[in-house]
PDB file of N, CA and C in Angstrom:
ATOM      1  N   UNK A  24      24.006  -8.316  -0.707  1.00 65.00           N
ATOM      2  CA  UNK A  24      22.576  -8.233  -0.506  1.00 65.00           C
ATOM      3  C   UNK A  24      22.226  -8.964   0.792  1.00 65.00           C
ATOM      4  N   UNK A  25      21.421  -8.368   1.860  1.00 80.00           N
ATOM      5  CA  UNK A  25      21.149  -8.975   2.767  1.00 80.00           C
ATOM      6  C   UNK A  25      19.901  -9.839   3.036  1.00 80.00           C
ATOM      7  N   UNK A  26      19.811 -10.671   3.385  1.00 89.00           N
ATOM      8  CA  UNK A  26      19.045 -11.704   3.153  1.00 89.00           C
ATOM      9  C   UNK A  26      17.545 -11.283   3.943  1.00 89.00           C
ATOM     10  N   UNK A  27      16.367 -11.221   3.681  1.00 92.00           N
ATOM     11  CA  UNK A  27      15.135 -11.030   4.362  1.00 92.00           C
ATOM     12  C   UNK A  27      14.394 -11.891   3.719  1.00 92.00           C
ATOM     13  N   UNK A  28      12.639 -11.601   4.583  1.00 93.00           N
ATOM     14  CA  UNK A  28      11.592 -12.947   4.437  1.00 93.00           C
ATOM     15  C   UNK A  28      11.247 -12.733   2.926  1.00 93.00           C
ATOM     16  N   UNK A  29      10.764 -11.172   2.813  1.00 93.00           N
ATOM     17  CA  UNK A  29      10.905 -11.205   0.768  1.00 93.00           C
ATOM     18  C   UNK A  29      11.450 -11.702   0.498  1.00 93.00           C
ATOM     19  N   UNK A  30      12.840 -12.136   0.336  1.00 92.00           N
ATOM     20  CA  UNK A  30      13.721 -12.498  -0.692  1.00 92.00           C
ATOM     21  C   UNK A  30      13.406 -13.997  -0.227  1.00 92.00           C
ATOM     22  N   UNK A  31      13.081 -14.418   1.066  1.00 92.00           N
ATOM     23  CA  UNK A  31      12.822 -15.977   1.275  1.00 92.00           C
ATOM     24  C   UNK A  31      11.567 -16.324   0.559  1.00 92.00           C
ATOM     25  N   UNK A  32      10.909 -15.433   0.408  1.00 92.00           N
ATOM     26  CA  UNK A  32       9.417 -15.922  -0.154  1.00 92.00           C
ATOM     27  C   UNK A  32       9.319 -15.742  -1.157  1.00 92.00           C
ATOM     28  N   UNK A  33      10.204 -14.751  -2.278  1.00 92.00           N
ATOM     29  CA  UNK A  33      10.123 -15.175  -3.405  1.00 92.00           C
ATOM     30  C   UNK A  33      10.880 -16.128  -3.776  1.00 92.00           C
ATOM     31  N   UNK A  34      11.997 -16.207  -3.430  1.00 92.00           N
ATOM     32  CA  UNK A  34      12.959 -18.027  -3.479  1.00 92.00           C
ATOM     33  C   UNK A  34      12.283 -19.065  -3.528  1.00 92.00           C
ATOM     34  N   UNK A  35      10.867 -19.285  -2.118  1.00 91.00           N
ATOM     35  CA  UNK A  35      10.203 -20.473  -2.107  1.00 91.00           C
ATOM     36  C   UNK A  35       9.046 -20.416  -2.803  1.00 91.00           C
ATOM     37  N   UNK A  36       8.710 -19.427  -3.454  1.00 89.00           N
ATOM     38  CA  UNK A  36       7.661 -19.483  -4.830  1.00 89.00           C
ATOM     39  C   UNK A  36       8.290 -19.665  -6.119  1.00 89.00           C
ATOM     40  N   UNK A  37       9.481 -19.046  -6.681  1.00 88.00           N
ATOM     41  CA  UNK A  37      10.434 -19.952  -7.555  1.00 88.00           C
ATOM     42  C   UNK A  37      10.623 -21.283  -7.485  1.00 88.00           C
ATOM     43  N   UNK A  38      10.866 -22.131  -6.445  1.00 89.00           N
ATOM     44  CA  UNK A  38      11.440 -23.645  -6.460  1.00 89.00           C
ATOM     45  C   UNK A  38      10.447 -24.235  -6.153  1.00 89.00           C
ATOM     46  N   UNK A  39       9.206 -23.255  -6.086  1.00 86.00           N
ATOM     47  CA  UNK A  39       7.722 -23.946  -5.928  1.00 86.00           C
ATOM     48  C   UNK A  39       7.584 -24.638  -7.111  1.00 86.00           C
ATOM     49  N   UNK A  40       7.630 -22.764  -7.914  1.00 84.00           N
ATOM     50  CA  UNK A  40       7.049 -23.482  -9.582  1.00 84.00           C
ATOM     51  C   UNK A  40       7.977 -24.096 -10.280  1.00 84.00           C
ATOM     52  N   UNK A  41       9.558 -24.172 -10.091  1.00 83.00           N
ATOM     53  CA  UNK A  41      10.472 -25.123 -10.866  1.00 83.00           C
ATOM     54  C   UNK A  41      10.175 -26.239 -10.423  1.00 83.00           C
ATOM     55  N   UNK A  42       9.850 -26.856  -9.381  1.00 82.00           N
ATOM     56  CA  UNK A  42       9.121 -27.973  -8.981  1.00 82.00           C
ATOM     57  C   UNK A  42       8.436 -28.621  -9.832  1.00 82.00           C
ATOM     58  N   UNK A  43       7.218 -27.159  -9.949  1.00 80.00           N
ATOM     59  CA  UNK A  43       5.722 -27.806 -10.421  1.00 80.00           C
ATOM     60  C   UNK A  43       5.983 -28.105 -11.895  1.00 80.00           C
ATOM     61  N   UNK A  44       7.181 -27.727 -12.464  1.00 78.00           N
ATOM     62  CA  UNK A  44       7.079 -28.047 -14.071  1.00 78.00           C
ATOM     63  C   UNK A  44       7.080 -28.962 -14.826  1.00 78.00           C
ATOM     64  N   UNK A  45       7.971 -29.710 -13.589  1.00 72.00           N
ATOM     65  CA  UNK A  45       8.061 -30.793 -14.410  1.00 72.00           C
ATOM     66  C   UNK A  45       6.827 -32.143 -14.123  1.00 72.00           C
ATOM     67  N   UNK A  46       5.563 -31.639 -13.861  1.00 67.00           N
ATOM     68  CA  UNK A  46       4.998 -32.444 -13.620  1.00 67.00           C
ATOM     69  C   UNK A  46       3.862 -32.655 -14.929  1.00 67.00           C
ATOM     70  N   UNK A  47       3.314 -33.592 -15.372  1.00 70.00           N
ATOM     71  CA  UNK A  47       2.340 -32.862 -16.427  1.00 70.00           C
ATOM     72  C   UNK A  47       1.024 -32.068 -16.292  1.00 70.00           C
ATOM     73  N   UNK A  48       0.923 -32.268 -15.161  1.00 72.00           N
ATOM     74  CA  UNK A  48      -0.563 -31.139 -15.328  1.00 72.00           C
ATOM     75  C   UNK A  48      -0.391 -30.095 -15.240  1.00 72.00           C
ATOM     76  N   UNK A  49      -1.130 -28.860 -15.254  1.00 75.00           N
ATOM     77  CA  UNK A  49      -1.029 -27.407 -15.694  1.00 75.00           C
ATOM     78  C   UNK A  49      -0.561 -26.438 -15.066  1.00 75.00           C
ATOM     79  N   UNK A  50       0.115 -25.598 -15.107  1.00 71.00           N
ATOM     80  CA  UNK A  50       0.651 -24.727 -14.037  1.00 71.00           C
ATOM     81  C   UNK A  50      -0.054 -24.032 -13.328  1.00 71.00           C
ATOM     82  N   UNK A  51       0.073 -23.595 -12.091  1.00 70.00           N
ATOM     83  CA  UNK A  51      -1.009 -23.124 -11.049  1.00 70.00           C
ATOM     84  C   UNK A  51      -1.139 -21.579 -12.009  1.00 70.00           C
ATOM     85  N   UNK A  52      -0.105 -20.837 -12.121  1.00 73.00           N
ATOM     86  CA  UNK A  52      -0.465 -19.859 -13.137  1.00 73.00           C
ATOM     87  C   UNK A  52       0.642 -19.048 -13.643  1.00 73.00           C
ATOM     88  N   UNK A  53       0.136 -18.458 -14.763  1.00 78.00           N
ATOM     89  CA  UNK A  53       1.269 -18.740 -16.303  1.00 78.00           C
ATOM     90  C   UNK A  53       2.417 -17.651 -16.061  1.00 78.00           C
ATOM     91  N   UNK A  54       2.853 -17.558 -17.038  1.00 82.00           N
ATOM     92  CA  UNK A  54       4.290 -17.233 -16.958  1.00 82.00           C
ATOM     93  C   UNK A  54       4.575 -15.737 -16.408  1.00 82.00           C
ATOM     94  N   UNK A  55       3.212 -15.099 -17.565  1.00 88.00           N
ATOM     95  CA  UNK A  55       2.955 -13.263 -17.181  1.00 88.00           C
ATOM     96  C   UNK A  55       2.934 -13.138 -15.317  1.00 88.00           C
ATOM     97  N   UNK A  56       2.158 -14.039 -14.971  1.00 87.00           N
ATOM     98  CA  UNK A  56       1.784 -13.999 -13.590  1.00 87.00           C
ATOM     99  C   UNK A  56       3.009 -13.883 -12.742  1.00 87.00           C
ATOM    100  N   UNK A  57       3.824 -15.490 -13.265  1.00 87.00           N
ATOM    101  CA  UNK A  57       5.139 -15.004 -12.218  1.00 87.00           C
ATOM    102  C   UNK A  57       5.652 -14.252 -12.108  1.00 87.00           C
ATOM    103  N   UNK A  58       6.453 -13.502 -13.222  1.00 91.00           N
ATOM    104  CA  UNK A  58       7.210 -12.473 -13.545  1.00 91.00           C
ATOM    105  C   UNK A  58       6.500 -11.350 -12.987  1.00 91.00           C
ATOM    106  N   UNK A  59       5.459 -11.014 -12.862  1.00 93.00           N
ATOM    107  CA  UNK A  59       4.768  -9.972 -12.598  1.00 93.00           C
ATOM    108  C   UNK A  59       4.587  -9.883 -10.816  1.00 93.00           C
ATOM    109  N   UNK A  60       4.647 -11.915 -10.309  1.00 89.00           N
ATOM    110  CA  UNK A  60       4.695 -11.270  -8.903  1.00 89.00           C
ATOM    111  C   UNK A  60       6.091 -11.223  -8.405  1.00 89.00           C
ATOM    112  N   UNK A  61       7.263 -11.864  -9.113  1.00 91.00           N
ATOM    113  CA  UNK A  61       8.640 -11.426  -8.738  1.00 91.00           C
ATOM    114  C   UNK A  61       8.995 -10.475  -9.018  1.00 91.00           C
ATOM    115  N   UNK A  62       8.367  -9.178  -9.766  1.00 94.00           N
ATOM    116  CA  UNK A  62       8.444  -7.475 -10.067  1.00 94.00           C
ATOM    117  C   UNK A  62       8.353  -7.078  -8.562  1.00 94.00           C
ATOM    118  N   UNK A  63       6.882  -7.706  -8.492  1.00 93.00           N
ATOM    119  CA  UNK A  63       6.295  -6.958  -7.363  1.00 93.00           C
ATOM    120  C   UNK A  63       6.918  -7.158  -5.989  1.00 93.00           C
ATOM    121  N   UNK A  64       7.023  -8.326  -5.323  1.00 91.00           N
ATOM    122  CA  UNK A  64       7.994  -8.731  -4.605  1.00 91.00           C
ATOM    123  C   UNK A  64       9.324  -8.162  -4.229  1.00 91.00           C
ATOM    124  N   UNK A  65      10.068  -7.846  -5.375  1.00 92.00           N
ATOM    125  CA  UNK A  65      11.159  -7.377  -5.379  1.00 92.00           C
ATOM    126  C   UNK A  65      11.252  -5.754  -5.114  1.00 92.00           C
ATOM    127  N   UNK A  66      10.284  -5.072  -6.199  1.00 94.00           N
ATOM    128  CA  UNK A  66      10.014  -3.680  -5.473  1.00 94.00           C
ATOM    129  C   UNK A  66       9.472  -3.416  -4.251  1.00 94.00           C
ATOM    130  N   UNK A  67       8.523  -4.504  -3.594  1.00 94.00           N
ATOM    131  CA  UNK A  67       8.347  -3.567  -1.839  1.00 94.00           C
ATOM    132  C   UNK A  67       8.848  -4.355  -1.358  1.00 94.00           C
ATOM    133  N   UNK A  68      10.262  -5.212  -1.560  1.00 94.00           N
ATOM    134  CA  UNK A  68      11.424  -5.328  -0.830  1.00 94.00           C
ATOM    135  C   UNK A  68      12.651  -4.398  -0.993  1.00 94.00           C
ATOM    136  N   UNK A  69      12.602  -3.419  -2.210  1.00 93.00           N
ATOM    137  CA  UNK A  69      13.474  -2.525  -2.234  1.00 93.00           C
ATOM    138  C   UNK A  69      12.402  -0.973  -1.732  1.00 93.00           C
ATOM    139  N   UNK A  70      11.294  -1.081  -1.661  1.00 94.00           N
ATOM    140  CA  UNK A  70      10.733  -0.104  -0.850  1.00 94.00           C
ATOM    141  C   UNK A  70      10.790  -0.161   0.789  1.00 94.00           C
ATOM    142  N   UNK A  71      10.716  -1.280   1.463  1.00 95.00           N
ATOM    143  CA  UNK A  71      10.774  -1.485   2.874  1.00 95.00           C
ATOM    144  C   UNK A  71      12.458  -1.532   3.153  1.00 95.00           C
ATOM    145  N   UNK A  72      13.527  -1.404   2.068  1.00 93.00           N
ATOM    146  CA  UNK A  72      14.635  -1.112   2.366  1.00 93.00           C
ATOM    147  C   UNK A  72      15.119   0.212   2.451  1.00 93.00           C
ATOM    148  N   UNK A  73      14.187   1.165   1.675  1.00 94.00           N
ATOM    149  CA  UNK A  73      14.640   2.622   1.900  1.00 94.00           C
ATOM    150  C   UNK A  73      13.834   3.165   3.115  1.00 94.00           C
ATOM    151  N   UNK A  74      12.901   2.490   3.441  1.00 95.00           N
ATOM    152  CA  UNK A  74      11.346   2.916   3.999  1.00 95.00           C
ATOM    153  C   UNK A  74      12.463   2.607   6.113  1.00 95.00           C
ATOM    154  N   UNK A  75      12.804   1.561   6.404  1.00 93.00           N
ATOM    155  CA  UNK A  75      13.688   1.011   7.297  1.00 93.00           C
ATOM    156  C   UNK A  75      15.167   0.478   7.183  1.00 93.00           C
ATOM    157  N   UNK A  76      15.702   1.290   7.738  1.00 90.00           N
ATOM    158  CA  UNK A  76      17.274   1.372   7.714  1.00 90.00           C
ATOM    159  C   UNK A  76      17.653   0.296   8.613  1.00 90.00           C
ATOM    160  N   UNK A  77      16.808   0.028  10.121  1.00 93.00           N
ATOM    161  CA  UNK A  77      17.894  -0.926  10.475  1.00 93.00           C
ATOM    162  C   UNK A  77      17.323  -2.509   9.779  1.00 93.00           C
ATOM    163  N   UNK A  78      18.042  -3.471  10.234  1.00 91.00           N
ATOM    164  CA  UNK A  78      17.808  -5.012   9.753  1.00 91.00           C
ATOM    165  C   UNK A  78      16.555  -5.735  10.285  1.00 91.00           C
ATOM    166  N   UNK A  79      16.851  -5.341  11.559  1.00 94.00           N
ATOM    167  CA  UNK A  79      15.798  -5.582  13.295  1.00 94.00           C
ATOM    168  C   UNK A  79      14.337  -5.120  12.581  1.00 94.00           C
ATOM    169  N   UNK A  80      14.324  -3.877  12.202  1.00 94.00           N
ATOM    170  CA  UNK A  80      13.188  -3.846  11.892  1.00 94.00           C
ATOM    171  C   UNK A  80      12.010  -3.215  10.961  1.00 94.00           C
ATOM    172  N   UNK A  81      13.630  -3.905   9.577  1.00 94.00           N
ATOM    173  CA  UNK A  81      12.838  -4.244   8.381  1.00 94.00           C
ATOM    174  C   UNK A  81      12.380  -6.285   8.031  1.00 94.00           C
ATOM    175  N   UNK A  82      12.896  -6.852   9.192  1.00 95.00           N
ATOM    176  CA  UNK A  82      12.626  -8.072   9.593  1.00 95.00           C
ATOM    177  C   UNK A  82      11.390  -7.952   9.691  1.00 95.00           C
ATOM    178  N   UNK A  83      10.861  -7.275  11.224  1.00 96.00           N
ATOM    179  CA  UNK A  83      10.077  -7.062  11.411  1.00 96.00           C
ATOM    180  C   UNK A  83       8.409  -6.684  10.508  1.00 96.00           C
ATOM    181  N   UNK A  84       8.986  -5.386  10.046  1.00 95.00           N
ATOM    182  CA  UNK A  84       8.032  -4.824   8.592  1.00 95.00           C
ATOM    183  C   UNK A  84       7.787  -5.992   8.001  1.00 95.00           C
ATOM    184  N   UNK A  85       8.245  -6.888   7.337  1.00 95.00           N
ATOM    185  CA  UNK A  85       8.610  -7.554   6.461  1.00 95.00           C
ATOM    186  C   UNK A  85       7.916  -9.233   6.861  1.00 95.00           C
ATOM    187  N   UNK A  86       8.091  -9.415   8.150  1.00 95.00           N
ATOM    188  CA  UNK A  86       7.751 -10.733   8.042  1.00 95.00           C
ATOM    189  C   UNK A  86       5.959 -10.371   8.394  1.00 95.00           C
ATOM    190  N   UNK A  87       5.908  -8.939   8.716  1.00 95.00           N
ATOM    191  CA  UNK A  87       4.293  -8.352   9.450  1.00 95.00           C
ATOM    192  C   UNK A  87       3.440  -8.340   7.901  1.00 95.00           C
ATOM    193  N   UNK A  88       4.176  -8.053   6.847  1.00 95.00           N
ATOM    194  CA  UNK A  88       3.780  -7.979   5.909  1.00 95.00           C
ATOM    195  C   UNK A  88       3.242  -8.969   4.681  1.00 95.00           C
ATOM    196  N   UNK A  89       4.213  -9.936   4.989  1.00 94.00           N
ATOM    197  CA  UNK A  89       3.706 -11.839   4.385  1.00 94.00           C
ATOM    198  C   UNK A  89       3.076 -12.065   5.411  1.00 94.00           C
ATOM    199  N   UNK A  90       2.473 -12.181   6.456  1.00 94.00           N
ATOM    200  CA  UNK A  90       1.668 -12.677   7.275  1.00 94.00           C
ATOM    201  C   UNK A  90       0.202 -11.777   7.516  1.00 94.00           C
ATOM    202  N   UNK A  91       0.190 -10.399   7.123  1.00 95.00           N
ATOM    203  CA  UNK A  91      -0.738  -9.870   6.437  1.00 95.00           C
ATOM    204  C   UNK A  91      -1.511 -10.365   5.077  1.00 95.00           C
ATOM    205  N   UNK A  92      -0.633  -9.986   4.543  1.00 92.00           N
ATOM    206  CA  UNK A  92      -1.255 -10.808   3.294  1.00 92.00           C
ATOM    207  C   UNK A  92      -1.747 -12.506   2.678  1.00 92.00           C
ATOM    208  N   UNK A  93      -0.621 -13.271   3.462  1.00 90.00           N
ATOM    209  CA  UNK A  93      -0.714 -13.976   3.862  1.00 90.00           C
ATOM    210  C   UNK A  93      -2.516 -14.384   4.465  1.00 90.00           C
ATOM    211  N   UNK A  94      -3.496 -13.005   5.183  1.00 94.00           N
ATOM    212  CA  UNK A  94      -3.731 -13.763   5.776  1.00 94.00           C
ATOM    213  C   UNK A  94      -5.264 -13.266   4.776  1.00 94.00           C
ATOM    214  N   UNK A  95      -4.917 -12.336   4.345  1.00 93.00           N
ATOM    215  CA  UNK A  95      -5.932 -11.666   3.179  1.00 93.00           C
ATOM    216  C   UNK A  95      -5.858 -12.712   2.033  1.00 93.00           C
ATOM    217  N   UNK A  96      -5.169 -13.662   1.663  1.00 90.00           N
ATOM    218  CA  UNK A  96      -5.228 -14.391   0.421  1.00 90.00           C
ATOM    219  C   UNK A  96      -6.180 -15.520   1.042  1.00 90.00           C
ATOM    220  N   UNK A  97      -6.358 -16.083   1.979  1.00 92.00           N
ATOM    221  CA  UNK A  97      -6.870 -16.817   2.701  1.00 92.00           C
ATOM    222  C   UNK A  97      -8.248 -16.511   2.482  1.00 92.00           C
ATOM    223  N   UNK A  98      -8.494 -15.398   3.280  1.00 93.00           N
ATOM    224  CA  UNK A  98      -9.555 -14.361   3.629  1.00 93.00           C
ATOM    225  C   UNK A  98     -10.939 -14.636   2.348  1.00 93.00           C
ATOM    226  N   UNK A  99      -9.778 -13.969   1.224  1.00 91.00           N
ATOM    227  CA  UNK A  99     -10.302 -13.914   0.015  1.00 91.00           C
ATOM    228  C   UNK A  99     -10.686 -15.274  -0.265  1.00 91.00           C
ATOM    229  N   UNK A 100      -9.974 -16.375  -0.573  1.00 87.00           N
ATOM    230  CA  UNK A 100      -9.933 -17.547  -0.988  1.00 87.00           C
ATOM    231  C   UNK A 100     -11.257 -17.939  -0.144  1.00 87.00           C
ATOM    232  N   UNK A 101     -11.678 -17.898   0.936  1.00 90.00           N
ATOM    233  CA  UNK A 101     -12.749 -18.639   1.826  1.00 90.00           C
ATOM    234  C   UNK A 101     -14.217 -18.074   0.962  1.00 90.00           C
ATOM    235  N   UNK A 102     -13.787 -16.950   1.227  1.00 83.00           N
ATOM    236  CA  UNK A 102     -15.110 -16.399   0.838  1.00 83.00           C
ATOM    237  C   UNK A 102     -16.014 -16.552  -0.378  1.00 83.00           C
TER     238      UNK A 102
END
């Protein structure tokens, strides 16, 4: 499996929340949630793998795409 920013960004939202567990206050959000965004994660990282063949620039796609959204969660959050 070749390594991309999906697979980095769901890694650093995993060891986010194994982090956050062991702390006592409440989890940022519950269990359905994670699982549901490491589904998601994982499928339009196996969609931007059929979608771009070379590495160069499903990098590309890929890091354009957490920094999109990235910038819409923000966006949302301000407002």
């Amino acid at each position: 499996m070749k390594l991309t920013p999906l697979n980095i960004t769901l890694a650093c939202v995993l060891v986010w929340v194994i982090s956050e567990m062991n702390l006592d206050s409440e989890m940022t959000f519950s269990w359905g949630w994670l699982i549901t965004l490491c589904v998601i994660l994982s499928l339009v990282d196996l969609g931007f793998r059929m979608i771009f063949k070379d590495l160069k620039k499903l990098w590309y796609a890929q890091i354009a795409f957490v920094v999109v959204v990235g910038i819409l969660m923000v966006a949302i959050r301000v407002m």
